[in-house]
CSV table of C-alpha atoms and ligand atoms in Angstrom, one decimal:
chain,number,residue,atom,x,y,z
H,1,MET,CA,73.3,112.7,119.4
H,2,SER,CA,71.8,109.3,118.6
H,3,LYS,CA,70.9,107.0,121.4
H,4,PRO,CA,74.2,105.4,122.5
H,5,ALA,CA,74.4,101.7,121.8
H,6,SER,CA,77.2,101.1,124.2
H,7,GLU,CA,78.4,102.6,127.4
H,8,SER,CA,81.6,103.9,126.0
H,9,SER,CA,79.8,106.0,123.4
H,10,ALA,CA,77.4,107.2,126.0
H,11,GLN,CA,80.3,108.9,127.8
H,12,ARG,CA,81.5,110.9,124.9
H,13,GLU,CA,80.6,114.5,124.2
H,14,ALA,CA,80.0,116.3,120.9
H,15,GLY,CA,83.2,117.2,119.1
H,16,GLN,CA,85.3,114.5,120.5
H,17,SER,CA,85.6,112.1,117.6
H,18,ARG,CA,88.9,112.5,115.7
H,19,ILE,CA,87.5,111.2,112.5
H,20,GLY,CA,84.1,110.1,111.0
H,21,VAL,CA,83.1,107.4,108.5
H,22,THR,CA,79.8,107.8,106.6
H,23,GLY,CA,78.7,104.7,104.6
H,24,LEU,CA,78.7,101.5,106.7
H,25,ALA,CA,78.5,98.8,104.1
H,26,VAL,CA,81.2,96.2,104.6
H,27,MET,CA,84.2,98.3,103.5
H,28,GLY,CA,83.2,101.4,105.4
H,29,ALA,CA,82.3,99.4,108.5
H,30,ASN,CA,85.6,97.5,108.5
H,31,LEU,CA,87.6,100.7,107.9
H,32,ALA,CA,85.8,102.3,110.9
H,33,ARG,CA,86.5,99.2,113.1
H,34,ASN,CA,90.2,99.2,112.0
H,35,ILE,CA,90.5,102.9,113.0
H,36,ALA,CA,88.7,102.3,116.3
H,37,SER,CA,91.0,99.4,117.0
H,38,ARG,CA,93.9,101.9,117.0
H,39,GLY,CA,92.3,103.7,119.9
H,40,VAL,CA,91.0,106.6,117.8
H,41,PRO,CA,87.6,108.0,118.8
H,42,ILE,CA,85.4,107.8,115.7
H,43,ALA,CA,81.9,108.8,114.7
H,44,VAL,CA,79.9,106.5,112.3
H,45,HIS,CA,76.9,107.3,110.2
H,46,ASN,CA,74.9,105.6,107.5
H,47,ARG,CA,72.1,107.0,105.4
H,48,THR,CA,69.8,104.2,106.6
H,49,THR,CA,69.7,104.6,110.3
H,50,ALA,CA,69.0,100.9,110.9
H,51,ARG,CA,72.4,100.1,109.6
H,52,THR,CA,74.1,102.5,112.0
H,53,LYS,CA,72.1,100.9,114.9
H,54,GLU,CA,73.0,97.4,113.7
H,55,PHE,CA,76.7,98.5,113.5
H,56,MET,CA,76.7,99.9,117.0
H,57,GLU,CA,75.0,96.8,118.4
H,58,GLU,CA,77.5,94.5,116.7
H,59,HIS,CA,80.7,96.6,117.1
H,60,GLY,CA,80.0,99.5,119.4
H,61,HIS,CA,81.9,97.7,122.2
H,62,GLU,CA,85.1,97.4,120.1
H,63,GLY,CA,86.2,101.0,120.5
H,64,ALA,CA,85.3,104.6,121.1
H,65,PHE,CA,82.5,104.8,118.6
H,66,THR,CA,79.8,107.5,118.4
H,67,GLY,CA,76.8,106.3,116.3
H,68,ALA,CA,75.1,109.2,114.6
H,69,GLU,CA,71.5,109.0,113.3
H,70,THR,CA,71.7,112.2,111.2
H,71,LEU,CA,74.4,113.9,109.3
H,72,GLU,CA,74.0,116.9,111.7
H,73,GLU,CA,74.7,114.7,114.7
H,74,PHE,CA,77.6,113.1,112.8
H,75,VAL,CA,79.2,116.4,112.0
H,76,ALA,CA,78.7,117.7,115.5
H,77,ALA,CA,80.4,114.7,116.9
H,78,LEU,CA,83.7,115.6,115.2
H,79,GLU,CA,86.6,117.7,116.4
H,80,LYS,CA,87.7,120.5,114.1
H,81,PRO,CA,89.0,120.6,111.5
H,82,ARG,CA,86.6,117.8,110.8
H,83,ARG,CA,87.9,114.7,109.0
H,84,ILE,CA,85.2,112.7,107.2
H,85,ILE,CA,85.7,109.5,105.3
H,86,VAL,CA,83.0,108.9,102.7
H,87,MET,CA,82.7,105.2,101.9
H,88,VAL,CA,79.7,104.9,99.5
H,89,LYS,CA,79.3,103.5,96.0
H,90,ALA,CA,81.4,105.4,93.4
H,91,GLY,CA,79.5,107.8,91.2
H,92,LYS,CA,76.4,109.8,92.0
H,93,PRO,CA,76.2,108.7,95.7
H,94,VAL,CA,79.5,110.3,96.4
H,95,ASP,CA,78.3,113.6,95.0
H,96,GLY,CA,75.1,113.3,97.0
H,97,VAL,CA,77.0,112.8,100.3
H,98,ILE,CA,79.3,115.8,99.5
H,99,ALA,CA,76.3,118.0,98.7
H,100,ASP,CA,74.6,117.0,102.0
H,101,LEU,CA,77.7,117.5,104.0
H,102,THR,CA,78.9,120.8,102.5
H,103,PRO,CA,76.4,123.2,104.3
H,104,LEU,CA,77.2,121.5,107.6
H,105,LEU,CA,81.0,122.0,107.4
H,106,ASP,CA,83.4,124.8,108.1
H,107,GLU,CA,86.3,126.2,106.1
H,108,GLY,CA,89.3,123.8,106.3
H,109,ASP,CA,87.3,120.7,107.0
H,110,VAL,CA,88.5,117.6,105.2
H,111,ILE,CA,86.3,115.2,103.1
H,112,ILE,CA,88.0,112.0,102.1
H,113,ASP,CA,86.5,109.8,99.4
H,114,ALA,CA,87.8,106.3,100.0
H,115,GLY,CA,85.8,104.5,97.4
H,116,ASN,CA,86.8,103.4,93.9
H,117,SER,CA,86.0,106.7,92.3
H,118,HIS,CA,87.1,107.6,88.8
H,119,PHE,CA,89.9,110.1,89.1
H,120,PRO,CA,88.4,112.8,86.8
H,121,ASP,CA,85.5,112.9,89.3
H,122,THR,CA,88.0,113.4,92.1
H,123,VAL,CA,89.6,116.3,90.3
H,124,ARG,CA,86.2,117.9,89.8
H,125,ARG,CA,85.2,117.3,93.4
H,126,THR,CA,88.4,118.8,94.7
H,127,GLU,CA,87.6,122.0,92.8
H,128,GLU,CA,84.0,122.0,93.9
H,129,CYS,CA,84.9,121.5,97.6
H,130,ALA,CA,87.7,124.1,97.3
H,131,ALA,CA,85.0,126.6,96.2
H,132,HIS,CA,83.4,126.1,99.6
H,133,GLY,CA,86.7,126.3,101.5
H,134,LEU,CA,86.7,122.5,102.0
H,135,ARG,CA,89.7,120.3,101.5
H,136,PHE,CA,89.0,117.1,99.5
H,137,MET,CA,91.0,114.0,99.2
H,138,GLY,CA,90.5,110.9,97.0
H,139,ILE,CA,92.2,107.9,98.5
H,140,GLY,CA,92.6,104.5,97.0
H,141,VAL,CA,92.0,101.6,99.5
H,142,SER,CA,92.9,98.1,98.4
H,143,GLY,CA,92.6,94.8,100.2
H,144,GLY,CA,88.9,93.9,100.1
H,145,GLU,CA,86.9,93.5,103.2
H,146,GLU,CA,89.6,91.7,105.2
H,147,GLY,CA,92.2,94.3,104.2
H,148,ALA,CA,90.0,97.2,105.3
H,149,LEU,CA,89.6,95.6,108.7
H,150,LEU,CA,93.1,94.3,109.3
H,151,GLY,CA,95.4,96.5,107.2
H,152,PRO,CA,94.8,97.7,103.6
H,153,SER,CA,97.2,99.3,101.2
H,154,ILE,CA,96.3,103.0,101.1
H,155,MET,CA,96.9,105.4,98.2
H,156,PRO,CA,96.0,108.9,99.4
H,157,GLY,CA,95.8,111.7,96.9
H,158,GLY,CA,94.9,115.4,97.4
H,159,ASP,CA,96.0,118.5,99.2
H,160,PRO,CA,99.2,117.7,101.3
H,161,SER,CA,97.8,119.9,104.1
H,162,ALA,CA,94.7,117.7,104.2
H,163,TYR,CA,96.9,114.6,104.2
H,164,ALA,CA,98.8,116.0,107.2
H,165,GLU,CA,95.5,116.0,109.1
H,166,VAL,CA,94.9,112.3,108.6
H,167,GLU,CA,98.4,110.8,108.0
H,168,GLU,CA,98.8,109.5,111.5
H,169,ILE,CA,95.5,107.7,111.4
H,170,LEU,CA,95.9,106.3,107.9
H,171,THR,CA,99.4,105.0,108.4
H,172,SER,CA,98.3,103.4,111.7
H,173,ILE,CA,95.6,101.4,110.0
H,174,ALA,CA,97.6,100.4,106.9
H,175,ALA,CA,99.3,97.0,106.3
H,176,VAL,CA,102.9,97.0,107.3
H,177,VAL,CA,105.8,95.3,105.4
H,178,ASP,CA,109.3,95.2,106.9
H,179,GLY,CA,108.3,98.0,109.3
H,180,THR,CA,107.0,100.3,106.5
H,181,PRO,CA,103.3,101.1,106.4
H,182,CYS,CA,101.6,100.6,103.0
H,183,CYS,CA,100.4,104.1,102.9
H,184,VAL,CA,102.1,107.1,101.3
H,185,HIS,CA,100.9,110.5,100.0
H,186,VAL,CA,100.7,109.8,96.2
H,187,GLY,CA,100.2,113.3,94.8
H,188,PRO,CA,97.7,116.1,94.4
H,189,GLY,CA,94.1,116.1,93.0
H,190,GLY,CA,93.1,112.8,91.5
H,191,ALA,CA,96.5,111.1,91.8
H,192,GLY,CA,95.5,108.7,94.6
H,193,HIS,CA,92.4,107.4,92.7
H,194,TYR,CA,94.5,107.2,89.5
H,195,VAL,CA,97.1,105.0,91.1
H,196,LYS,CA,94.3,102.8,92.6
H,197,MET,CA,92.8,102.6,89.1
H,198,VAL,CA,96.0,101.3,87.7
H,199,HIS,CA,96.4,98.9,90.6
H,200,ASN,CA,93.0,97.5,89.7
H,201,GLY,CA,94.0,97.3,86.0
H,202,ILE,CA,97.1,95.3,87.0
H,203,GLU,CA,94.8,93.2,89.2
H,204,TYR,CA,92.7,92.4,86.0
H,205,ALA,CA,95.8,91.4,84.1
H,206,ASP,CA,97.1,89.2,86.9
H,207,ILE,CA,93.8,87.5,87.2
H,208,GLN,CA,93.4,87.0,83.5
H,209,LEU,CA,96.9,85.5,83.2
H,210,ILE,CA,96.1,83.1,86.0
H,211,ALA,CA,92.9,82.2,84.3
H,212,GLU,CA,94.7,81.5,81.0
H,213,ALA,CA,97.3,79.3,82.9
H,214,TYR,CA,94.3,77.4,84.5
H,215,ASP,CA,92.7,77.0,81.1
H,216,LEU,CA,95.9,75.5,79.6
H,217,LEU,CA,96.5,73.2,82.5
H,218,THR,CA,92.9,72.0,82.2
H,219,HIS,CA,92.5,71.7,78.4
H,220,VAL,CA,96.0,71.0,77.2
H,221,ALA,CA,97.7,69.3,80.1
H,222,GLY,CA,94.4,67.5,81.0
H,223,LEU,CA,94.6,68.2,84.7
H,224,ASP,CA,91.6,68.5,87.1
H,225,ALA,CA,91.0,71.3,89.6
H,226,PRO,CA,92.6,69.7,92.6
H,227,ALA,CA,95.8,68.8,90.6
H,228,ILE,CA,96.0,72.4,89.4
H,229,ALA,CA,95.4,73.7,92.9
H,230,ALA,CA,98.5,71.7,93.9
H,231,ILE,CA,100.5,73.3,91.1
H,232,PHE,CA,99.5,76.8,92.1
H,233,GLU,CA,100.4,76.0,95.7
H,234,GLU,CA,103.9,75.0,94.5
H,235,TRP,CA,104.2,78.1,92.3
H,236,ASN,CA,103.4,80.2,95.3
H,237,THR,CA,106.8,79.2,96.8
H,238,GLY,CA,108.8,80.7,94.0
H,239,ASP,CA,109.0,83.9,91.9
H,240,LEU,CA,105.2,84.0,91.5
H,241,GLU,CA,104.6,84.2,95.3
H,242,SER,CA,101.6,86.5,95.7
H,243,PHE,CA,98.2,86.8,97.3
H,244,LEU,CA,96.4,86.0,94.0
H,245,ILE,CA,98.4,82.8,93.3
H,246,GLU,CA,97.8,81.8,96.9
H,247,ILE,CA,94.0,82.2,96.7
H,248,THR,CA,93.9,80.6,93.3
H,249,ALA,CA,95.2,77.4,94.9
H,250,LYS,CA,92.4,77.7,97.6
H,251,VAL,CA,89.6,78.4,95.1
H,252,LEU,CA,90.7,75.5,92.9
H,253,ALA,CA,90.9,73.1,95.9
H,254,LYS,CA,87.4,73.9,97.2
H,255,THR,CA,84.9,71.1,97.1
H,256,ASP,CA,81.3,71.9,96.3
H,257,ALA,CA,79.0,70.7,99.1
H,258,LYS,CA,76.2,70.1,96.7
H,259,THR,CA,77.9,68.1,93.9
H,260,GLY,CA,80.9,66.8,95.8
H,261,GLY,CA,83.1,68.0,92.9
H,262,PRO,CA,85.3,71.1,92.6
H,263,LEU,CA,83.3,74.2,93.3
H,264,VAL,CA,85.1,76.0,90.4
H,265,ASP,CA,83.6,73.5,88.0
H,266,VAL,CA,80.1,74.7,88.7
H,267,ILE,CA,80.7,78.4,88.8
H,268,VAL,CA,79.3,80.2,85.7
H,269,ASP,CA,82.2,81.3,83.4
H,270,GLN,CA,81.1,85.0,83.1
H,271,ALA,CA,83.4,87.5,84.7
H,272,GLU,CA,81.7,90.7,86.0
H,273,GLN,CA,83.3,94.1,86.5
H,274,LYS,CA,82.8,97.3,88.2
H,275,GLY,CA,84.7,99.5,85.8
H,276,THR,CA,88.1,100.3,87.0
H,277,GLY,CA,89.8,98.0,84.5
H,278,THR,CA,87.9,99.7,81.7
H,279,TRP,CA,88.9,103.1,82.9
H,280,THR,CA,92.6,102.0,83.0
H,281,ALA,CA,92.4,100.9,79.4
H,282,ILE,CA,90.6,104.0,78.2
H,283,ASP,CA,93.1,106.2,80.0
H,284,ALA,CA,96.0,104.3,78.4
H,285,LEU,CA,94.4,104.8,74.9
H,286,GLU,CA,94.1,108.5,75.6
H,287,LEU,CA,97.7,108.7,76.8
H,288,GLY,CA,98.9,106.7,73.8
H,289,ILE,CA,100.5,104.1,76.1
H,290,PRO,CA,100.4,100.5,74.9
H,291,LEU,CA,98.7,98.6,77.7
H,292,THR,CA,98.0,95.3,76.0
H,293,GLY,CA,97.9,93.0,79.0
H,294,ILE,CA,95.4,95.0,81.1
H,295,THR,CA,93.3,95.9,78.0
H,296,GLU,CA,93.1,92.3,76.8
H,297,ALA,CA,92.0,91.3,80.3
H,298,VAL,CA,89.1,93.7,80.1
H,299,PHE,CA,88.2,92.4,76.6
H,300,ALA,CA,88.4,88.8,77.9
H,301,ARG,CA,85.8,89.7,80.6
H,302,GLY,CA,83.6,91.1,77.8
H,303,LEU,CA,84.0,87.9,75.8
H,304,SER,CA,83.1,85.8,78.9
H,305,ALA,CA,79.9,87.8,79.2
H,306,LEU,CA,78.7,86.7,75.8
H,307,ARG,CA,77.7,83.3,77.2
H,308,ASP,CA,74.8,82.6,74.9
H,309,GLU,CA,76.7,83.6,71.8
H,310,ARG,CA,79.6,81.4,72.9
H,311,LYS,CA,77.3,78.5,73.4
H,312,ALA,CA,76.0,78.9,69.8
H,313,ALA,CA,79.5,79.4,68.4
H,314,SER,CA,80.9,76.3,70.2
H,315,THR,CA,78.9,74.0,68.0
H,316,THR,CA,79.2,76.1,64.8
H,317,LEU,CA,82.8,77.4,64.6
H,318,GLY,CA,85.4,74.7,64.1
H,319,GLY,CA,88.6,74.3,66.2
H,320,PRO,CA,91.9,72.7,65.4
H,321,THR,CA,92.4,69.0,64.8
H,322,PRO,CA,93.4,67.6,68.2
H,323,GLY,CA,97.2,67.2,68.4
H,324,ALA,CA,99.3,64.5,69.9
H,325,GLY,CA,99.2,66.1,73.3
H,326,GLU,CA,102.0,67.6,75.4
H,327,ASN,CA,104.3,66.2,78.0
H,328,PRO,CA,102.4,67.6,81.0
H,329,GLU,CA,105.5,68.0,83.1
H,330,SER,CA,107.4,70.3,80.8
H,331,LEU,CA,104.2,72.0,79.8
H,332,VAL,CA,103.5,72.9,83.5
H,333,GLU,CA,106.9,74.5,83.8
H,334,ASP,CA,106.5,76.3,80.5
H,335,ILE,CA,103.2,77.7,81.7
H,336,ARG,CA,104.8,78.9,84.9
H,337,GLN,CA,107.4,80.7,83.0
H,338,ALA,CA,105.0,82.2,80.5
H,339,LEU,CA,102.9,83.4,83.4
H,340,TYR,CA,105.9,85.1,85.0
H,341,ALA,CA,107.1,86.8,81.8
H,342,SER,CA,103.6,88.0,80.9
H,343,LYS,CA,103.2,89.3,84.5
H,344,VAL,CA,106.5,91.3,84.1
H,345,VAL,CA,105.1,92.8,80.9
H,346,ALA,CA,101.7,93.7,82.5
H,347,TYR,CA,103.5,95.5,85.4
H,348,ALA,CA,106.0,97.2,83.0
H,349,GLN,CA,103.1,98.5,81.0
H,350,GLY,CA,101.1,99.7,84.1
H,351,PHE,CA,104.1,101.5,85.5
H,352,ALA,CA,104.8,103.1,82.1
H,353,GLN,CA,101.3,104.3,82.1
H,354,MET,CA,101.6,105.8,85.6
H,355,ARG,CA,104.8,107.5,84.5
H,356,ALA,CA,103.1,109.1,81.5
H,357,ALA,CA,100.1,110.2,83.6
H,358,SER,CA,102.4,111.7,86.2
H,359,GLU,CA,104.1,113.8,83.5
H,360,ALA,CA,100.8,114.7,81.8
H,361,ASN,CA,99.3,115.9,85.1
H,362,ASP,CA,102.3,117.2,86.9
H,363,TRP,CA,101.8,114.7,89.7
H,364,ASP,CA,105.5,113.9,90.3
H,365,LEU,CA,104.5,110.3,91.2
H,366,ASP,CA,107.2,108.3,93.1
H,367,LEU,CA,106.8,105.0,91.3
H,368,GLY,CA,109.2,103.2,93.7
H,369,ALA,CA,106.9,104.3,96.6
H,370,MET,CA,103.9,102.9,94.7
H,371,ALA,CA,105.6,99.5,94.4
H,372,THR,CA,106.5,99.8,98.1
H,373,ILE,CA,102.9,100.4,99.3
H,374,TRP,CA,101.6,97.6,97.1
H,375,ARG,CA,103.8,95.0,98.8
H,376,GLY,CA,101.2,94.5,101.5
H,377,GLY,CA,97.5,94.8,102.1
H,378,CYS,CA,96.3,95.1,98.5
H,379,ILE,CA,95.0,92.5,96.1
H,380,ILE,CA,98.1,92.5,93.9
H,381,ARG,CA,100.5,92.1,96.8
H,382,ALA,CA,103.4,90.0,95.8
H,383,GLN,CA,107.1,89.2,96.4
H,384,PHE,CA,107.6,90.5,92.9
H,385,LEU,CA,106.9,94.1,94.0
H,386,ASN,CA,110.1,94.0,96.1
H,387,ARG,CA,111.9,93.6,92.8
H,388,ILE,CA,110.2,96.6,91.3
H,389,ARG,CA,110.9,98.6,94.4
H,390,ASP,CA,114.6,97.7,94.2
H,391,ALA,CA,114.6,98.6,90.5
H,392,TYR,CA,113.4,102.2,91.3
H,393,ALA,CA,115.8,102.5,94.3
H,394,GLU,CA,118.7,101.5,92.0
H,395,HIS,CA,117.8,103.2,88.7
H,396,GLY,CA,115.6,106.1,89.6
H,397,ASP,CA,113.4,107.2,86.7
H,398,ILE,CA,112.7,104.1,84.6
H,399,GLU,CA,111.1,104.3,81.1
H,400,ASN,CA,110.2,100.7,81.0
H,401,LEU,CA,110.8,98.0,83.7
H,402,LEU,CA,111.8,95.5,81.0
H,403,MET,CA,115.0,97.5,80.6
H,404,VAL,CA,116.1,96.9,84.2
H,405,PRO,CA,118.6,94.1,84.2
H,406,TYR,CA,116.7,91.9,86.6
H,407,PHE,CA,113.6,91.9,84.4
H,408,THR,CA,115.5,91.8,81.2
H,409,GLU,CA,117.1,88.6,82.3
H,410,ALA,CA,113.9,87.1,83.8
H,411,VAL,CA,112.0,87.6,80.6
H,412,ALA,CA,115.0,86.4,78.4
H,413,ASP,CA,115.2,83.3,80.5
H,414,ALA,CA,111.4,82.6,80.2
H,415,GLN,CA,111.0,83.5,76.6
H,416,ASP,CA,111.5,80.1,75.0
H,417,ALA,CA,108.9,78.6,77.3
H,418,TRP,CA,106.6,81.6,76.7
H,419,ARG,CA,106.8,81.1,73.0
H,420,ARG,CA,106.2,77.4,73.2
H,421,VAL,CA,103.1,78.1,75.3
H,422,VAL,CA,101.7,80.6,72.9
H,423,VAL,CA,102.4,78.2,70.0
H,424,THR,CA,100.8,75.2,71.8
H,425,ALA,CA,97.8,77.2,72.9
H,426,THR,CA,97.2,78.5,69.4
H,427,GLU,CA,97.6,75.0,67.9
H,428,GLN,CA,95.2,73.5,70.4
H,429,GLY,CA,92.7,76.3,70.1
H,430,VAL,CA,92.9,77.6,73.6
H,431,ALA,CA,92.4,81.4,73.8
H,432,ILE,CA,95.3,83.2,75.6
H,433,PRO,CA,94.8,86.9,74.8
H,434,ALA,CA,97.0,88.1,77.7
H,435,PHE,CA,99.8,85.6,77.2
H,436,SER,CA,100.0,86.2,73.5
H,437,SER,CA,99.5,90.0,73.5
H,438,SER,CA,102.2,90.4,76.2
H,439,LEU,CA,104.6,88.4,74.0
H,440,SER,CA,103.7,90.5,71.0
H,441,TYR,CA,104.3,93.6,73.0
H,442,TYR,CA,107.7,92.3,74.1
H,443,ASP,CA,108.6,91.4,70.5
H,444,GLY,CA,107.3,94.8,69.3
H,445,TYR,CA,109.2,96.7,72.0
H,446,ARG,CA,112.5,95.0,71.3
H,447,ARG,CA,112.5,95.9,67.6
H,448,GLU,CA,114.6,98.8,66.6
H,449,ARG,CA,112.6,99.2,63.4
H,450,GLY,CA,109.0,98.0,63.1
H,451,PRO,CA,106.5,98.1,60.2
H,452,ALA,CA,105.0,101.5,61.0
H,453,ASN,CA,106.9,103.0,58.1
H,454,LEU,CA,104.4,101.3,55.9
H,455,ILE,CA,101.5,102.6,57.9
H,456,GLN,CA,102.9,106.1,57.4
H,457,GLY,CA,103.2,105.5,53.7
H,458,LEU,CA,99.6,104.4,53.4
H,459,ARG,CA,98.4,107.3,55.5
H,460,ASP,CA,100.3,109.7,53.2
H,461,PHE,CA,98.9,108.0,50.1
H,462,PHE,CA,95.2,108.2,51.0
H,463,GLY,CA,95.2,111.3,53.1
H,464,ALA,CA,98.4,113.3,52.5
H,465,HIS,CA,99.1,112.9,56.2
H,466,THR,CA,102.9,113.3,55.6
H,467,TYR,CA,105.8,111.2,56.9
H,468,ARG,CA,109.3,111.8,58.2
H,469,ARG,CA,112.4,110.4,56.6
H,470,THR,CA,115.2,108.4,58.3
H,471,ASP,CA,117.8,110.5,56.4
H,472,ALA,CA,116.5,114.0,56.6
H,473,GLU,CA,114.7,116.4,58.9
H,474,GLY,CA,111.2,117.6,58.2
H,475,ALA,CA,107.8,116.4,57.1
H,476,PHE,CA,107.3,115.0,53.6
H,477,HIS,CA,104.5,114.2,51.2
H,478,THR,CA,104.7,112.2,48.0
H,479,ARG,CA,102.3,113.0,45.2
H,480,TRP,CA,101.5,109.3,44.9
H,481,SER,CA,98.8,109.7,42.3
H,482,GLN,CA,100.2,112.7,40.4
H,483,ASP,CA,103.7,113.0,39.3
H,484,GLY,CA,105.2,110.8,42.1
H,485,THR,CA,107.5,113.5,43.3
H,486,GLU,CA,108.2,114.2,47.0
H,487,VAL,CA,107.7,117.6,48.6
H,488,ARG,CA,108.7,118.9,51.9
H,489,THR,CA,105.6,120.2,53.7
H,490,ASP,CA,107.0,122.0,56.7
H,491,GLY,CA,109.0,124.9,55.4
D,501,LIG,C1,90.9,96.0,95.9
D,501,LIG,C2,90.0,95.6,94.8
D,501,LIG,C3,88.6,96.1,94.9
D,501,LIG,C4,87.6,95.4,94.2
D,501,LIG,C5,87.7,95.5,92.7
D,501,LIG,C6,87.0,94.5,91.9
D,501,LIG,O1,91.9,96.6,95.5
D,501,LIG,O2,90.5,95.8,97.0
D,501,LIG,O3,90.5,96.0,93.6
D,501,LIG,O4,88.7,97.5,94.6
D,501,LIG,O5,87.6,94.0,94.5
D,501,LIG,O6,87.1,96.8,92.4
D,501,LIG,O7,86.8,95.0,90.7
D,501,LIG,P1,85.9,94.3,89.6
D,501,LIG,O8,84.6,94.1,90.2
D,501,LIG,O9,85.9,95.3,88.5
D,501,LIG,O10,86.6,93.0,89.2
């Protein structure tokens, strides 16, 4: 064993830690501290030994920690079957840790990847571990650094027998809302990381919609950051109440020590990303699910990254003639309603995507339970999720949340304001990709007959791709450039 950094760890023997965490960057360290705070003996390890020592010096006194300098010591410190949480950067580092651990473990031991891994990697790792008799779990953990320490939302996926080994610990460290822990077994294989991916996609859409509202309040209503902060604070007392709206008020209210002005005004307008939003959008494209809100949010980050191009375009490409200006008071209320309606669409799309993925992968996802575990701890936690939870409790399987009476009415009530906002923004030249694409989705979804008949006609014209008729069964092709007659092609 490593040299103990605290008296409590000195007294422990090999094989006494109930669980281990390898990877002690902030998320791993905070997760380990959260587990230890529940009285669970825990072994900790980091590839760089100095980090383990530092962790033990800072936090060793907080609980029953064993600091391990090597993976061998780490593994030896764990009771069997061993339960190991891997909290390292998604991608190759996860494979590296699994490869190093595998020869040290025994049949039935459990490896848990708690990072933001891409779900196909989780599916592959599950199979690779199974080939060595190991049980692998991919769990989504949301809530950032503070959530990891004080109570995250946890989305565990993988073998139910492996989950049974860690259920007590995971539910004990999760956030709790109305007495219910924000942790539930999501499904087998990659299901946990899939649901976390969609959570992050929704996080992208939520953030983009907030940014668009901020842009309109700045450039159409002419308000400054402190005034907008006050508006978000007010919005956080109504339907929009959520962690992201709450922290938007705080970010906008922050004064920059250097300039004395709002900090937000001196932050570079380029949004970065680690990939989960892009994965969500790609997956939606592959499933054929219209996911406009989240996808537009990803594209908007891409556009923000083109800072030099935008700088050049800002003096080259013309905008609209400035209008007479809006009545700020009604505009603010219109923006609030547009934000809410667009948010409903983004969630409806995200839940429709999870439903399709569940069917495609045989995951049997309980979408009401997903709404339940997202009510606390995670980045998208919001009052609104209670409404989604209630919808599933009342209606069971739901094709699209927009069809649930509560949301049908909420969007119907907001739609006039929503349309005015889209018109105003367009007239004033303010980009609102998430607001407007959500409205287009809504208008497309509520049409019994859209214009895709023409698309089919064109495809049949240039490629003989065939079409179906509204008044007969079967597939048809018209000899557009020959004699113009129609033939049935399927029998
Ligand atoms: C969470 C967050 C977390 C992280 C995002 C940021 O649920 O705790 O989603 O996972 O903050 O990955 O993602 P981007 O860097 O892509 O914005």
